[in-house]
Amino acid sequence: MKNFANLFTRLDQTTKTLVKVAALVEYFEKVDDVDRLWAMGLLSHRRPKRTVKTSLLREWAAEIAGVPLWLFEDSYRVVGDLAETIALVLPPPVKELDHSLAYWIEEIKSLKDLTDEEKKERVLNAWSGLTRDERFLYNKLITGGFRVGVSQKLMMRALSQYSGQEESAIAHRLMGNWTPDNTSYADLILAENPLDDISKPYPFYLAYAVDGSPENLGEPGEWQIERKWDGIRGQVIVRDGSLFVWSRGEELVTDKFPEYHPLADLLPDGTVLDGEILPFANGKPLSFNILQTRIGRKNVTKKILESAPVSLMVYDILEFEGEDIRQKSMDERRQILVELITGLPTNNIIILSETLEFDTWEAAAAERENSRLHLSEGFMLKRKNSPYQIGRKKGDWWKWKVEPLTIDAVMIYAQQGSGRRANLYTDYTFAVWDEEKLVPFTKAYSGLTDAEFRQITSWVRKNTLERFGPVRSVKPTHVFEIAFEGINKSSRHKSGVALRFPRILRWRKDKPIEEANTLEDLKGMLAVYG
Amino acid sequence: MKPDLLKFTPKGIYCQAADVYIDPWKPVPRALITHGHADHSRWGNKAYLATDIAAPVIKYRLGNIKMETIKFGEVRTINGVKFSFHPAGHILGSAQIRVEHKGEIWVASGDYKLEDDGLAKPFEPIRCHTFITESTFGLPVYDWKPQEEIFASINAWWRQNAADGKTTFITGYSLGKAQRILRGLDTSIGNIYTHGAVENINQVIRNQGVSLPGTIRITKETDKKLFPGNLILAPPSALNSAWMKKFKPVSIGVASGWMTLRGPRRRKAADRGFPLSDHVDWKDLNKAIAMTEATRVIVTHGYSSIFSKYLNEKGIQASIENTEYEGELAEVNESAEENKVDAAAGGSE
Ligand SMILES: [Zn+2]
Ligand SMILES: [Zn+2]
C-alpha cells in the first residue's frame, strides 16, 4: 500500500499532466503485475464491491476517535468525504502494517461473509496499522467509492509509455468487461488479439464545446451538421449473433434496453454503431427526465417500457462486416451507415440521425436557436474528412450548444460547501417572487470567483436569520443570474418546476431584489420549453 | 441574576462596568486589543490599549492612533474593573484579556494556539468562570501535526525544487504565519526573498529586537534570474497576481490550517498545501478550555454551533455569539488589503 499511497499523494499534489503521467509510469515500473493490474482497474472505475456498511464504519470511527456519532456526522458534512473524515479523526497508528495493494483488496473482499463483530475487529486492526494517507485509501477501497484526480486517459498514456504500445491500442485493450479478478496483466495487455472478447467496444470519440462561434472552423460545407441529442451515448455491437449495448460510462447495459434486442438478428454480424440512447415515442424524442426514470432501476418492467420507451438515434458506424473502419472518413462512414440502416425494417428501434445543410454559419446559428423545440441541446459539428478518434480530442468533433436559459433570483438560504470548499458558504437556495412572497425553486453552485465566495461568506455570517443544522436562512438581499439547460414540471418542488443543470452565472450586484424574476416567468418558460 | 461582565453588542465585546470594548469592530472611545490581525484591531477607535509587544505592528498598520501599552501580567484597574493581558501564543504579542469584577472572572481569548512557535509567548491558561473562545478549527478532523514535521516537509519540497531549478513560492499571511515559516526554513538550501507586505512586517518585528533569518525584499530592480533555487515568501493574496508571473518556473505552496482537507488543498491550484495554523486544533481547543476550568464558554467564530453543542453535552454551559472575527479567512483577506496598500506605494509591483 505504501507505493500506492505514495502514487496517490503525488497525483493529488499536482495539476500538471506531465508530472501525473511520470508518477504513474514510475508506479507501474515499481510494482508487480498484480498490483499494476489493480491500479489500472481502480483508475478505470473497476473497484471491489462494498463489503462493510458505511453506517458501521461511521460508528466504529466515532467510537475509536472518542467523539459522539452526531459530531462525526457533522464533521463528515464539512469534509464532504467519508473516507477522508474517518482517516482524519482516528488517532495515530500504533503499529506498521506493510502489505501490497492487492493484499488489502483481498483482505477487504474477504470481509464479505463475516459477522459485524468480526468485520469490526479486522477493520480496526487495519486502521491501527496504517498511516493517515494509507488509511484514506483503505477507506476509499472499503466504501467502494474510489475516485482519483486522474483521468483514464492519463492512466492509458502512462501505460502506453510503460508497455511501449500505442495509446490507441491500450485504450482498446482496456475497454470492455474485464476486472482484475477475471484477467491478468499478461492477458489484458500483452496477449495477441484483444478482439477475442466479442463484447469489446471501441473507445468513444468525445467532442469539445465550440469556443464562441464556429466562424473559424472553415466553410459549413466541410462539416456534417446534426442535432445534439439529449440522451445517453451508447455503442451497439453485434458479433457472432450476440448483441451488446455499452453506455459511455463503459457500462454494459444490454439488459436494461430490451427494445434493442431484435437488433441481434436485424444487424449483420460484425457491426458496431455509435449513437444516442434516446427516449422516443410517436416519431419524436421525449424529455431526458423520462429516460431518467429508467436509469438505475434493477428491473425493467413492462410498465416502464411503456412509460419510458427508447430508440437508438444512430450517427456513426465503427465496424462493418467485421472490419474496424474508424480510419475511414466521416463521409465514407456516413455513407456505409445510411446504406445499412435504410435497407433494414428497423421499426423505429434505430433512427438515422438527420444531417442538416447550411450555406452560411449565420443560417446554421438561426436554426440552432430552434433546438429546444426539437428537444435537442444544439448542434454537433463533425468534420467530413476526419477519422473516428479516441477519447476527448480537439479538432474534428465539436458540440455547439444553445445558450442556456437564464433567470434572476434571490438568494434565501446558504450552506457551507463540502470538501472542495469546506470553509466557505458556496451552496445557495434561490427564490423567485410569487406576488409578495419569495418561493424557493432551485439550488445552484459554482460560477463565482473565490473572492466573491469570500465576500458572500462574510456577509452570510452577519446576516443570518435562522440556522437549520448546516443551513442558514439569510436576509433576502442579493440577486444572482441562474443559468439552466431545461425546465420540467415537478410535483416534488414547492415551485412546481425542476431545472436541469442549474448553476450561478453571475452575481447581479446591480439589481435590487424587487427586480428578480417571478414564478409567473418560470411558468412561462415551462410552457414553451417544458 | 448578575448582568454579564462582558456583553456582545453591535460594536463589539463590551464591558459596561468599565465602559471599554475588547477587539471592537465598530469605532468606540476605548478599545482593548488582543492582537494585530485586521479582524481584531480596526481603525477608528479613539484610544487603544495593547501589549507592548503587539503595539508596534498595530501602530504600523493603523498609522497615527492614540496607543497605550501594557505588559503581560500587569493589572490595569478601570472603574473598579481589573484588566490584565496574558500570552495567547497566537502571534507575536497576542494576548488573552482577563477581566475581573466583584469576584467574577472572564477571559476573552482572541485567537490562540497551544504549540510554542518560538515567536509568540506560549499560551498561558487562566482560570476563569467564563471563557470566550473562537472555534475556527473546532472539529475533530483538525489535528495538527507537530510543526517540526511540517517544516521538514516544506524544506524537503524546497530542496527538491532547487534541484529541479525551480523557484519555491510559499504563502502565509504576512503577520504571524510568514515569520513562523521564516524561522522554520533551512537557510542552507538557498536565499529567502520576500514580498513587500511580508518584509514590511518583518522590519517592524526586527526593530523590536526579535531576530529573524535574513531576507531580501523583492523590488522592481530585483533581477529575476536570481530566483530559481531560492524561496519567495508572500501573502496569500499574491497567488494568481500579475506580480508572481515573473517567478517561472515555480512550485507554489500554501501554508494554512485549511490545507488539512484534501478539497481546499486541491482547490488552491497550488502545487502543495501545508497544514500549518496559528489557531488551536480540536484537541488543543478542548485542552485549553479544560485548563481554564471555566463553567461557562462563549463560542465566537468558527464551527460555533457544532462546538457549543458538544460542550453542552459534556456539561459545560456553552452559547454562541456572532462577531465579526473570521479566523484564518480574515487573516488571508487582511493580507489582500496590505497587498493593495503596498502596491499603491510602489513597494512591490
Ligand atoms: Zn488572529
Ligand atoms: Zn481572528
PDB file of N, CA and C in Angstrom, chain A residues 8 11-16 66-68 70-71 74-75 78-79 81 84-85 88-90 132 136 140 147-149 416 419-424 450 454 457-458 461-462 467 469 472, chain B residues 138-145 166 250 258 260-272 282 301-307 309-310 313 320 322-326 329 332-333:
ATOM      1  N   PHE A   8      -0.720   8.043  -5.018  1.00  0.00           N
ATOM      2  CA  PHE A   8      -1.910   8.852  -4.850  1.00  0.00           C
ATOM      3  C   PHE A   8      -1.549  10.265  -4.398  1.00  0.00           C
ATOM      4  N   LEU A  11      -0.139  12.211  -7.292  1.00  0.00           N
ATOM      5  CA  LEU A  11      -1.179  12.608  -8.251  1.00  0.00           C
ATOM      6  C   LEU A  11      -1.993  13.768  -7.687  1.00  0.00           C
ATOM      7  N   ASP A  12      -2.230  13.690  -6.389  1.00  0.00           N
ATOM      8  CA  ASP A  12      -3.056  14.686  -5.733  1.00  0.00           C
ATOM      9  C   ASP A  12      -2.357  16.034  -5.616  1.00  0.00           C
ATOM     10  N   GLN A  13      -1.038  15.994  -5.566  1.00  0.00           N
ATOM     11  CA  GLN A  13      -0.276  17.214  -5.309  1.00  0.00           C
ATOM     12  C   GLN A  13      -0.045  18.057  -6.552  1.00  0.00           C
ATOM     13  N   THR A  14      -0.386  17.544  -7.698  1.00  0.00           N
ATOM     14  CA  THR A  14      -0.069  18.324  -8.885  1.00  0.00           C
ATOM     15  C   THR A  14      -1.262  18.422  -9.818  1.00  0.00           C
ATOM     16  N   THR A  15      -1.283  19.497 -10.593  1.00  0.00           N
ATOM     17  CA  THR A  15      -2.324  19.641 -11.597  1.00  0.00           C
ATOM     18  C   THR A  15      -1.704  19.426 -12.974  1.00  0.00           C
ATOM     19  N   LYS A  16      -0.395  19.175 -13.007  1.00  0.00           N
ATOM     20  CA  LYS A  16       0.298  19.104 -14.286  1.00  0.00           C
ATOM     21  C   LYS A  16       0.277  17.670 -14.818  1.00  0.00           C
ATOM     22  N   GLY A  66     -13.370   8.687  19.947  1.00  0.00           N
ATOM     23  CA  GLY A  66     -13.869   9.207  21.218  1.00  0.00           C
ATOM     24  C   GLY A  66     -14.756  10.427  21.063  1.00  0.00           C
ATOM     25  N   VAL A  67     -15.518  10.484  19.975  1.00  0.00           N
ATOM     26  CA  VAL A  67     -16.459  11.600  19.805  1.00  0.00           C
ATOM     27  C   VAL A  67     -17.854  11.028  19.583  1.00  0.00           C
ATOM     28  N   PRO A  68     -18.895  11.801  19.961  1.00  0.00           N
ATOM     29  CA  PRO A  68     -20.254  11.306  19.709  1.00  0.00           C
ATOM     30  C   PRO A  68     -20.521  11.169  18.211  1.00  0.00           C
ATOM     31  N   TRP A  70     -23.008  12.027  16.351  1.00  0.00           N
ATOM     32  CA  TRP A  70     -23.516  13.212  15.641  1.00  0.00           C
ATOM     33  C   TRP A  70     -22.379  14.155  15.255  1.00  0.00           C
ATOM     34  N   LEU A  71     -21.352  14.225  16.124  1.00  0.00           N
ATOM     35  CA  LEU A  71     -20.228  15.118  15.847  1.00  0.00           C
ATOM     36  C   LEU A  71     -19.418  14.577  14.669  1.00  0.00           C
ATOM     37  N   ASP A  74     -21.468  15.478  11.640  1.00  0.00           N
ATOM     38  CA  ASP A  74     -21.338  16.898  11.289  1.00  0.00           C
ATOM     39  C   ASP A  74     -19.979  17.171  10.637  1.00  0.00           C
ATOM     40  N   SER A  75     -18.948  16.509  11.154  1.00  0.00           N
ATOM     41  CA  SER A  75     -17.605  16.686  10.576  1.00  0.00           C
ATOM     42  C   SER A  75     -17.589  16.167   9.144  1.00  0.00           C
ATOM     43  N   VAL A  78     -18.921  18.582   6.745  1.00  0.00           N
ATOM     44  CA  VAL A  78     -17.980  19.653   6.399  1.00  0.00           C
ATOM     45  C   VAL A  78     -16.906  19.137   5.438  1.00  0.00           C
ATOM     46  N   VAL A  79     -16.380  17.972   5.732  1.00  0.00           N
ATOM     47  CA  VAL A  79     -15.284  17.441   4.911  1.00  0.00           C
ATOM     48  C   VAL A  79     -15.818  17.002   3.540  1.00  0.00           C
ATOM     49  N   ASP A  81     -16.321  13.988   2.503  1.00  0.00           N
ATOM     50  CA  ASP A  81     -15.775  12.716   2.017  1.00  0.00           C
ATOM     51  C   ASP A  81     -15.627  11.795   3.220  1.00  0.00           C
ATOM     52  N   GLU A  84     -12.092  10.271   3.946  1.00  0.00           N
ATOM     53  CA  GLU A  84     -11.173  11.280   4.462  1.00  0.00           C
ATOM     54  C   GLU A  84     -11.518  11.637   5.909  1.00  0.00           C
ATOM     55  N   THR A  85     -12.811  11.777   6.195  1.00  0.00           N
ATOM     56  CA  THR A  85     -13.227  12.110   7.556  1.00  0.00           C
ATOM     57  C   THR A  85     -12.735  11.046   8.535  1.00  0.00           C
ATOM     58  N   LEU A  88      -9.028  11.194   9.139  1.00  0.00           N
ATOM     59  CA  LEU A  88      -8.580  12.342   9.930  1.00  0.00           C
ATOM     60  C   LEU A  88      -8.929  12.232  11.412  1.00  0.00           C
ATOM     61  N   VAL A  89     -10.086  11.648  11.735  1.00  0.00           N
ATOM     62  CA  VAL A  89     -10.466  11.641  13.153  1.00  0.00           C
ATOM     63  C   VAL A  89      -9.797  10.524  13.961  1.00  0.00           C
ATOM     64  N   LEU A  90      -9.336   9.475  13.287  1.00  0.00           N
ATOM     65  CA  LEU A  90      -8.743   8.366  14.019  1.00  0.00           C
ATOM     66  C   LEU A  90      -7.442   8.790  14.695  1.00  0.00           C
ATOM     67  N   ARG A 132      -2.040   7.937   7.878  1.00  0.00           N
ATOM     68  CA  ARG A 132      -3.237   8.692   7.505  1.00  0.00           C
ATOM     69  C   ARG A 132      -3.543   8.552   6.001  1.00  0.00           C
ATOM     70  N   PHE A 136      -6.733   6.510   4.373  1.00  0.00           N
ATOM     71  CA  PHE A 136      -7.669   7.168   3.461  1.00  0.00           C
ATOM     72  C   PHE A 136      -7.951   6.258   2.266  1.00  0.00           C
ATOM     73  N   LYS A 140     -11.297   4.336   1.164  1.00  0.00           N
ATOM     74  CA  LYS A 140     -11.858   4.503  -0.185  1.00  0.00           C
ATOM     75  C   LYS A 140     -12.189   3.142  -0.788  1.00  0.00           C
ATOM     76  N   ARG A 147     -12.262   7.209  -6.331  1.00  0.00           N
ATOM     77  CA  ARG A 147     -12.115   8.139  -7.429  1.00  0.00           C
ATOM     78  C   ARG A 147     -10.824   8.919  -7.223  1.00  0.00           C
ATOM     79  N   VAL A 148     -10.065   9.110  -8.252  1.00  0.00           N
ATOM     80  CA  VAL A 148      -8.810   9.850  -8.129  1.00  0.00           C
ATOM     81  C   VAL A 148      -8.823  10.995  -9.120  1.00  0.00           C
ATOM     82  N   GLY A 149      -8.027  12.009  -8.843  1.00  0.00           N
ATOM     83  CA  GLY A 149      -7.965  13.155  -9.742  1.00  0.00           C
ATOM     84  C   GLY A 149      -7.093  12.870 -10.951  1.00  0.00           C
ATOM     85  N   GLN A 416     -22.608  25.816   3.894  1.00  0.00           N
ATOM     86  CA  GLN A 416     -21.177  25.714   3.635  1.00  0.00           C
ATOM     87  C   GLN A 416     -20.914  24.615   2.630  1.00  0.00           C
ATOM     88  N   GLY A 419     -16.206  19.408   1.181  1.00  0.00           N
ATOM     89  CA  GLY A 419     -14.971  19.019   0.503  1.00  0.00           C
ATOM     90  C   GLY A 419     -14.225  20.205  -0.052  1.00  0.00           C
ATOM     91  N   ARG A 420     -14.370  20.389  -1.344  1.00  0.00           N
ATOM     92  CA  ARG A 420     -13.571  21.391  -2.038  1.00  0.00           C
ATOM     93  C   ARG A 420     -13.663  22.781  -1.405  1.00  0.00           C
ATOM     94  N   ARG A 421     -14.817  23.105  -0.851  1.00  0.00           N
ATOM     95  CA  ARG A 421     -14.949  24.455  -0.313  1.00  0.00           C
ATOM     96  C   ARG A 421     -15.527  24.435   1.085  1.00  0.00           C
ATOM     97  N   ALA A 422     -14.911  23.619   1.936  1.00  0.00           N
ATOM     98  CA  ALA A 422     -15.493  23.349   3.246  1.00  0.00           C
ATOM     99  C   ALA A 422     -15.656  24.587   4.112  1.00  0.00           C
ATOM    100  N   ASN A 423     -14.840  25.591   3.930  1.00  0.00           N
ATOM    101  CA  ASN A 423     -14.884  26.716   4.853  1.00  0.00           C
ATOM    102  C   ASN A 423     -15.659  27.918   4.323  1.00  0.00           C
ATOM    103  N   LEU A 424     -16.281  27.765   3.168  1.00  0.00           N
ATOM    104  CA  LEU A 424     -16.987  28.901   2.583  1.00  0.00           C
ATOM    105  C   LEU A 424     -18.454  28.559   2.361  1.00  0.00           C
ATOM    106  N   ASP A 450     -13.427  32.966  -6.182  1.00  0.00           N
ATOM    107  CA  ASP A 450     -13.097  32.778  -4.772  1.00  0.00           C
ATOM    108  C   ASP A 450     -13.340  34.053  -3.980  1.00  0.00           C
ATOM    109  N   ARG A 454     -15.813  34.490  -0.799  1.00  0.00           N
ATOM    110  CA  ARG A 454     -15.366  35.008   0.495  1.00  0.00           C
ATOM    111  C   ARG A 454     -16.241  36.166   0.942  1.00  0.00           C
ATOM    112  N   THR A 457     -19.542  34.779   2.013  1.00  0.00           N
ATOM    113  CA  THR A 457     -19.390  34.061   3.274  1.00  0.00           C
ATOM    114  C   THR A 457     -19.395  35.035   4.448  1.00  0.00           C
ATOM    115  N   SER A 458     -18.644  36.105   4.315  1.00  0.00           N
ATOM    116  CA  SER A 458     -18.572  37.048   5.418  1.00  0.00           C
ATOM    117  C   SER A 458     -19.920  37.766   5.575  1.00  0.00           C
ATOM    118  N   ARG A 461     -22.427  35.392   7.406  1.00  0.00           N
ATOM    119  CA  ARG A 461     -22.200  35.321   8.855  1.00  0.00           C
ATOM    120  C   ARG A 461     -22.894  36.456   9.582  1.00  0.00           C
ATOM    121  N   LYS A 462     -22.943  37.633   8.940  1.00  0.00           N
ATOM    122  CA  LYS A 462     -23.511  38.800   9.614  1.00  0.00           C
ATOM    123  C   LYS A 462     -25.002  38.928   9.376  1.00  0.00           C
ATOM    124  N   ARG A 467     -30.719  29.326  11.871  1.00  0.00           N
ATOM    125  CA  ARG A 467     -29.852  28.202  11.492  1.00  0.00           C
ATOM    126  C   ARG A 467     -30.658  26.926  11.515  1.00  0.00           C
ATOM    127  N   GLY A 469     -29.364  23.287  11.238  1.00  0.00           N
ATOM    128  CA  GLY A 469     -28.182  22.454  11.021  1.00  0.00           C
ATOM    129  C   GLY A 469     -27.156  23.242  10.239  1.00  0.00           C
ATOM    130  N   ARG A 472     -28.229  28.037   6.688  1.00  0.00           N
ATOM    131  CA  ARG A 472     -28.657  29.290   7.307  1.00  0.00           C
ATOM    132  C   ARG A 472     -29.629  30.000   6.393  1.00  0.00           C
TER     133      ARG A 472
ATOM    134  N   GLY B 138     -12.733  24.012  15.109  1.00  0.00           N
ATOM    135  CA  GLY B 138     -13.395  23.253  16.163  1.00  0.00           C
ATOM    136  C   GLY B 138     -14.112  22.004  15.691  1.00  0.00           C
ATOM    137  N   LEU B 139     -13.410  21.165  14.952  1.00  0.00           N
ATOM    138  CA  LEU B 139     -13.952  19.869  14.538  1.00  0.00           C
ATOM    139  C   LEU B 139     -12.850  18.818  14.719  1.00  0.00           C
ATOM    140  N   PRO B 140     -13.254  17.590  15.077  1.00  0.00           N
ATOM    141  CA  PRO B 140     -12.211  16.584  15.358  1.00  0.00           C
ATOM    142  C   PRO B 140     -11.351  16.206  14.153  1.00  0.00           C
ATOM    143  N   VAL B 141     -11.723  16.651  12.955  1.00  0.00           N
ATOM    144  CA  VAL B 141     -10.868  16.326  11.798  1.00  0.00           C
ATOM    145  C   VAL B 141      -9.616  17.203  11.756  1.00  0.00           C
ATOM    146  N   TYR B 142      -9.618  18.278  12.530  1.00  0.00           N
ATOM    147  CA  TYR B 142      -8.443  19.149  12.537  1.00  0.00           C
ATOM    148  C   TYR B 142      -7.514  18.717  13.659  1.00  0.00           C
ATOM    149  N   ASP B 143      -6.409  18.147  13.291  1.00  0.00           N
ATOM    150  CA  ASP B 143      -5.465  17.566  14.237  1.00  0.00           C
ATOM    151  C   ASP B 143      -4.071  17.885  13.703  1.00  0.00           C
ATOM    152  N   TRP B 144      -3.492  18.969  14.229  1.00  0.00           N
ATOM    153  CA  TRP B 144      -2.207  19.415  13.655  1.00  0.00           C
ATOM    154  C   TRP B 144      -1.089  18.418  13.928  1.00  0.00           C
ATOM    155  N   LYS B 145      -0.253  18.255  12.932  1.00  0.00           N
ATOM    156  CA  LYS B 145       0.997  17.539  13.145  1.00  0.00           C
ATOM    157  C   LYS B 145       1.972  18.509  13.817  1.00  0.00           C
ATOM    158  N   LYS B 166      13.873  25.085  -9.963  1.00  0.00           N
ATOM    159  CA  LYS B 166      12.645  25.882  -9.847  1.00  0.00           C
ATOM    160  C   LYS B 166      12.728  26.865  -8.687  1.00  0.00           C
ATOM    161  N   VAL B 250       8.177  27.690 -11.414  1.00  0.00           N
ATOM    162  CA  VAL B 250       7.913  27.859  -9.996  1.00  0.00           C
ATOM    163  C   VAL B 250       7.089  26.703  -9.452  1.00  0.00           C
ATOM    164  N   TRP B 258      -6.353  25.275   6.804  1.00  0.00           N
ATOM    165  CA  TRP B 258      -7.357  24.742   5.869  1.00  0.00           C
ATOM    166  C   TRP B 258      -6.773  23.663   4.969  1.00  0.00           C
ATOM    167  N   THR B 260      -5.452  21.095   5.702  1.00  0.00           N
ATOM    168  CA  THR B 260      -5.665  19.751   6.249  1.00  0.00           C
ATOM    169  C   THR B 260      -6.547  18.925   5.335  1.00  0.00           C
ATOM    170  N   LEU B 261      -7.557  19.585   4.771  1.00  0.00           N
ATOM    171  CA  LEU B 261      -8.543  18.865   3.963  1.00  0.00           C
ATOM    172  C   LEU B 261      -8.118  18.824   2.509  1.00  0.00           C
ATOM    173  N   ARG B 262      -8.386  17.702   1.904  1.00  0.00           N
ATOM    174  CA  ARG B 262      -7.986  17.464   0.534  1.00  0.00           C
ATOM    175  C   ARG B 262      -8.667  18.453  -0.413  1.00  0.00           C
ATOM    176  N   GLY B 263      -9.937  18.742  -0.159  1.00  0.00           N
ATOM    177  CA  GLY B 263     -10.698  19.640  -1.039  1.00  0.00           C
ATOM    178  C   GLY B 263     -10.062  21.017  -1.161  1.00  0.00           C
ATOM    179  N   PRO B 264      -9.958  21.757  -0.041  1.00  0.00           N
ATOM    180  CA  PRO B 264      -9.326  23.072  -0.117  1.00  0.00           C
ATOM    181  C   PRO B 264      -7.905  23.006  -0.663  1.00  0.00           C
ATOM    182  N   ARG B 265      -7.210  21.933  -0.352  1.00  0.00           N
ATOM    183  CA  ARG B 265      -5.837  21.778  -0.840  1.00  0.00           C
ATOM    184  C   ARG B 265      -5.829  21.735  -2.357  1.00  0.00           C
ATOM    185  N   ARG B 266      -6.756  20.992  -2.932  1.00  0.00           N
ATOM    186  CA  ARG B 266      -6.802  20.859  -4.389  1.00  0.00           C
ATOM    187  C   ARG B 266      -7.348  22.110  -5.047  1.00  0.00           C
ATOM    188  N   ARG B 267      -8.291  22.758  -4.350  1.00  0.00           N
ATOM    189  CA  ARG B 267      -8.931  23.928  -4.928  1.00  0.00           C
ATOM    190  C   ARG B 267      -7.948  25.072  -5.105  1.00  0.00           C
ATOM    191  N   LYS B 268      -6.937  25.144  -4.232  1.00  0.00           N
ATOM    192  CA  LYS B 268      -5.990  26.248  -4.260  1.00  0.00           C
ATOM    193  C   LYS B 268      -5.220  26.327  -5.577  1.00  0.00           C
ATOM    194  N   ALA B 269      -5.222  25.263  -6.340  1.00  0.00           N
ATOM    195  CA  ALA B 269      -4.419  25.220  -7.557  1.00  0.00           C
ATOM    196  C   ALA B 269      -2.956  25.505  -7.246  1.00  0.00           C
ATOM    197  N   ALA B 270      -2.572  25.229  -6.002  1.00  0.00           N
ATOM    198  CA  ALA B 270      -1.162  25.313  -5.641  1.00  0.00           C
ATOM    199  C   ALA B 270      -0.584  23.919  -5.823  1.00  0.00           C
ATOM    200  N   ASP B 271       0.741  23.837  -5.868  1.00  0.00           N
ATOM    201  CA  ASP B 271       1.337  22.515  -6.010  1.00  0.00           C
ATOM    202  C   ASP B 271       1.295  21.756  -4.686  1.00  0.00           C
ATOM    203  N   ARG B 272       1.483  22.506  -3.595  1.00  0.00           N
ATOM    204  CA  ARG B 272       1.500  21.839  -2.292  1.00  0.00           C
ATOM    205  C   ARG B 272       0.715  22.642  -1.261  1.00  0.00           C
ATOM    206  N   TRP B 282      -8.527  20.727  17.218  1.00  0.00           N
ATOM    207  CA  TRP B 282      -9.585  20.181  18.075  1.00  0.00           C
ATOM    208  C   TRP B 282      -9.105  19.801  19.468  1.00  0.00           C
ATOM    209  N   HIS B 301     -16.374  32.932  16.445  1.00  0.00           N
ATOM    210  CA  HIS B 301     -16.256  32.472  15.058  1.00  0.00           C
ATOM    211  C   HIS B 301     -15.790  31.026  14.911  1.00  0.00           C
ATOM    212  N   GLY B 302     -16.157  30.429  13.793  1.00  0.00           N
ATOM    213  CA  GLY B 302     -15.753  29.063  13.510  1.00  0.00           C
ATOM    214  C   GLY B 302     -16.961  28.139  13.478  1.00  0.00           C
ATOM    215  N   TYR B 303     -16.723  26.872  13.851  1.00  0.00           N
ATOM    216  CA  TYR B 303     -17.820  25.899  13.854  1.00  0.00           C
ATOM    217  C   TYR B 303     -18.574  26.031  15.173  1.00  0.00           C
ATOM    218  N   SER B 304     -19.120  27.236  15.411  1.00  0.00           N
ATOM    219  CA  SER B 304     -19.609  27.571  16.743  1.00  0.00           C
ATOM    220  C   SER B 304     -20.812  26.740  17.168  1.00  0.00           C
ATOM    221  N   SER B 305     -21.751  26.482  16.245  1.00  0.00           N
ATOM    222  CA  SER B 305     -22.942  25.750  16.700  1.00  0.00           C
ATOM    223  C   SER B 305     -22.604  24.300  17.023  1.00  0.00           C
ATOM    224  N   ILE B 306     -21.755  23.698  16.201  1.00  0.00           N
ATOM    225  CA  ILE B 306     -21.357  22.314  16.457  1.00  0.00           C
ATOM    226  C   ILE B 306     -20.573  22.227  17.762  1.00  0.00           C
ATOM    227  N   PHE B 307     -19.618  23.136  17.910  1.00  0.00           N
ATOM    228  CA  PHE B 307     -18.749  23.036  19.077  1.00  0.00           C
ATOM    229  C   PHE B 307     -19.502  23.343  20.372  1.00  0.00           C
ATOM    230  N   LYS B 309     -22.634  22.828  20.965  1.00  0.00           N
ATOM    231  CA  LYS B 309     -23.470  21.660  21.251  1.00  0.00           C
ATOM    232  C   LYS B 309     -22.632  20.577  21.953  1.00  0.00           C
ATOM    233  N   TYR B 310     -21.428  20.386  21.454  1.00  0.00           N
ATOM    234  CA  TYR B 310     -20.530  19.382  22.029  1.00  0.00           C
ATOM    235  C   TYR B 310     -20.215  19.717  23.488  1.00  0.00           C
ATOM    236  N   GLU B 313     -23.092  19.071  25.819  1.00  0.00           N
ATOM    237  CA  GLU B 313     -23.234  17.643  26.119  1.00  0.00           C
ATOM    238  C   GLU B 313     -22.243  17.196  27.181  1.00  0.00           C
ATOM    239  N   ILE B 320     -23.475  30.640  21.768  1.00  0.00           N
ATOM    240  CA  ILE B 320     -22.810  31.216  20.594  1.00  0.00           C
ATOM    241  C   ILE B 320     -23.052  32.713  20.576  1.00  0.00           C
ATOM    242  N   ASN B 322     -22.497  35.947  17.809  1.00  0.00           N
ATOM    243  CA  ASN B 322     -21.989  36.358  16.500  1.00  0.00           C
ATOM    244  C   ASN B 322     -21.055  37.541  16.647  1.00  0.00           C
ATOM    245  N   THR B 323     -19.915  37.438  15.989  1.00  0.00           N
ATOM    246  CA  THR B 323     -18.960  38.541  15.998  1.00  0.00           C
ATOM    247  C   THR B 323     -18.561  38.774  14.557  1.00  0.00           C
ATOM    248  N   GLU B 324     -17.630  39.676  14.366  1.00  0.00           N
ATOM    249  CA  GLU B 324     -17.114  39.833  13.003  1.00  0.00           C
ATOM    250  C   GLU B 324     -15.677  39.337  12.913  1.00  0.00           C
ATOM    251  N   TYR B 325     -15.301  38.450  13.828  1.00  0.00           N
ATOM    252  CA  TYR B 325     -13.973  37.824  13.710  1.00  0.00           C
ATOM    253  C   TYR B 325     -14.082  36.664  12.735  1.00  0.00           C
ATOM    254  N   GLU B 326     -13.009  36.409  12.015  1.00  0.00           N
ATOM    255  CA  GLU B 326     -13.140  35.408  10.969  1.00  0.00           C
ATOM    256  C   GLU B 326     -12.014  34.407  10.862  1.00  0.00           C
ATOM    257  N   LEU B 329      -9.569  32.942   7.699  1.00  0.00           N
ATOM    258  CA  LEU B 329     -10.132  33.547   6.499  1.00  0.00           C
ATOM    259  C   LEU B 329      -9.817  35.035   6.464  1.00  0.00           C
ATOM    260  N   VAL B 332      -6.320  36.002   5.803  1.00  0.00           N
ATOM    261  CA  VAL B 332      -5.996  35.966   4.383  1.00  0.00           C
ATOM    262  C   VAL B 332      -6.405  37.278   3.724  1.00  0.00           C
ATOM    263  N   ASN B 333      -7.624  37.732   4.059  1.00  0.00           N
ATOM    264  CA  ASN B 333      -8.107  38.986   3.474  1.00  0.00           C
ATOM    265  C   ASN B 333      -7.250  40.180   3.880  1.00  0.00           C
TER     266      ASN B 333
END
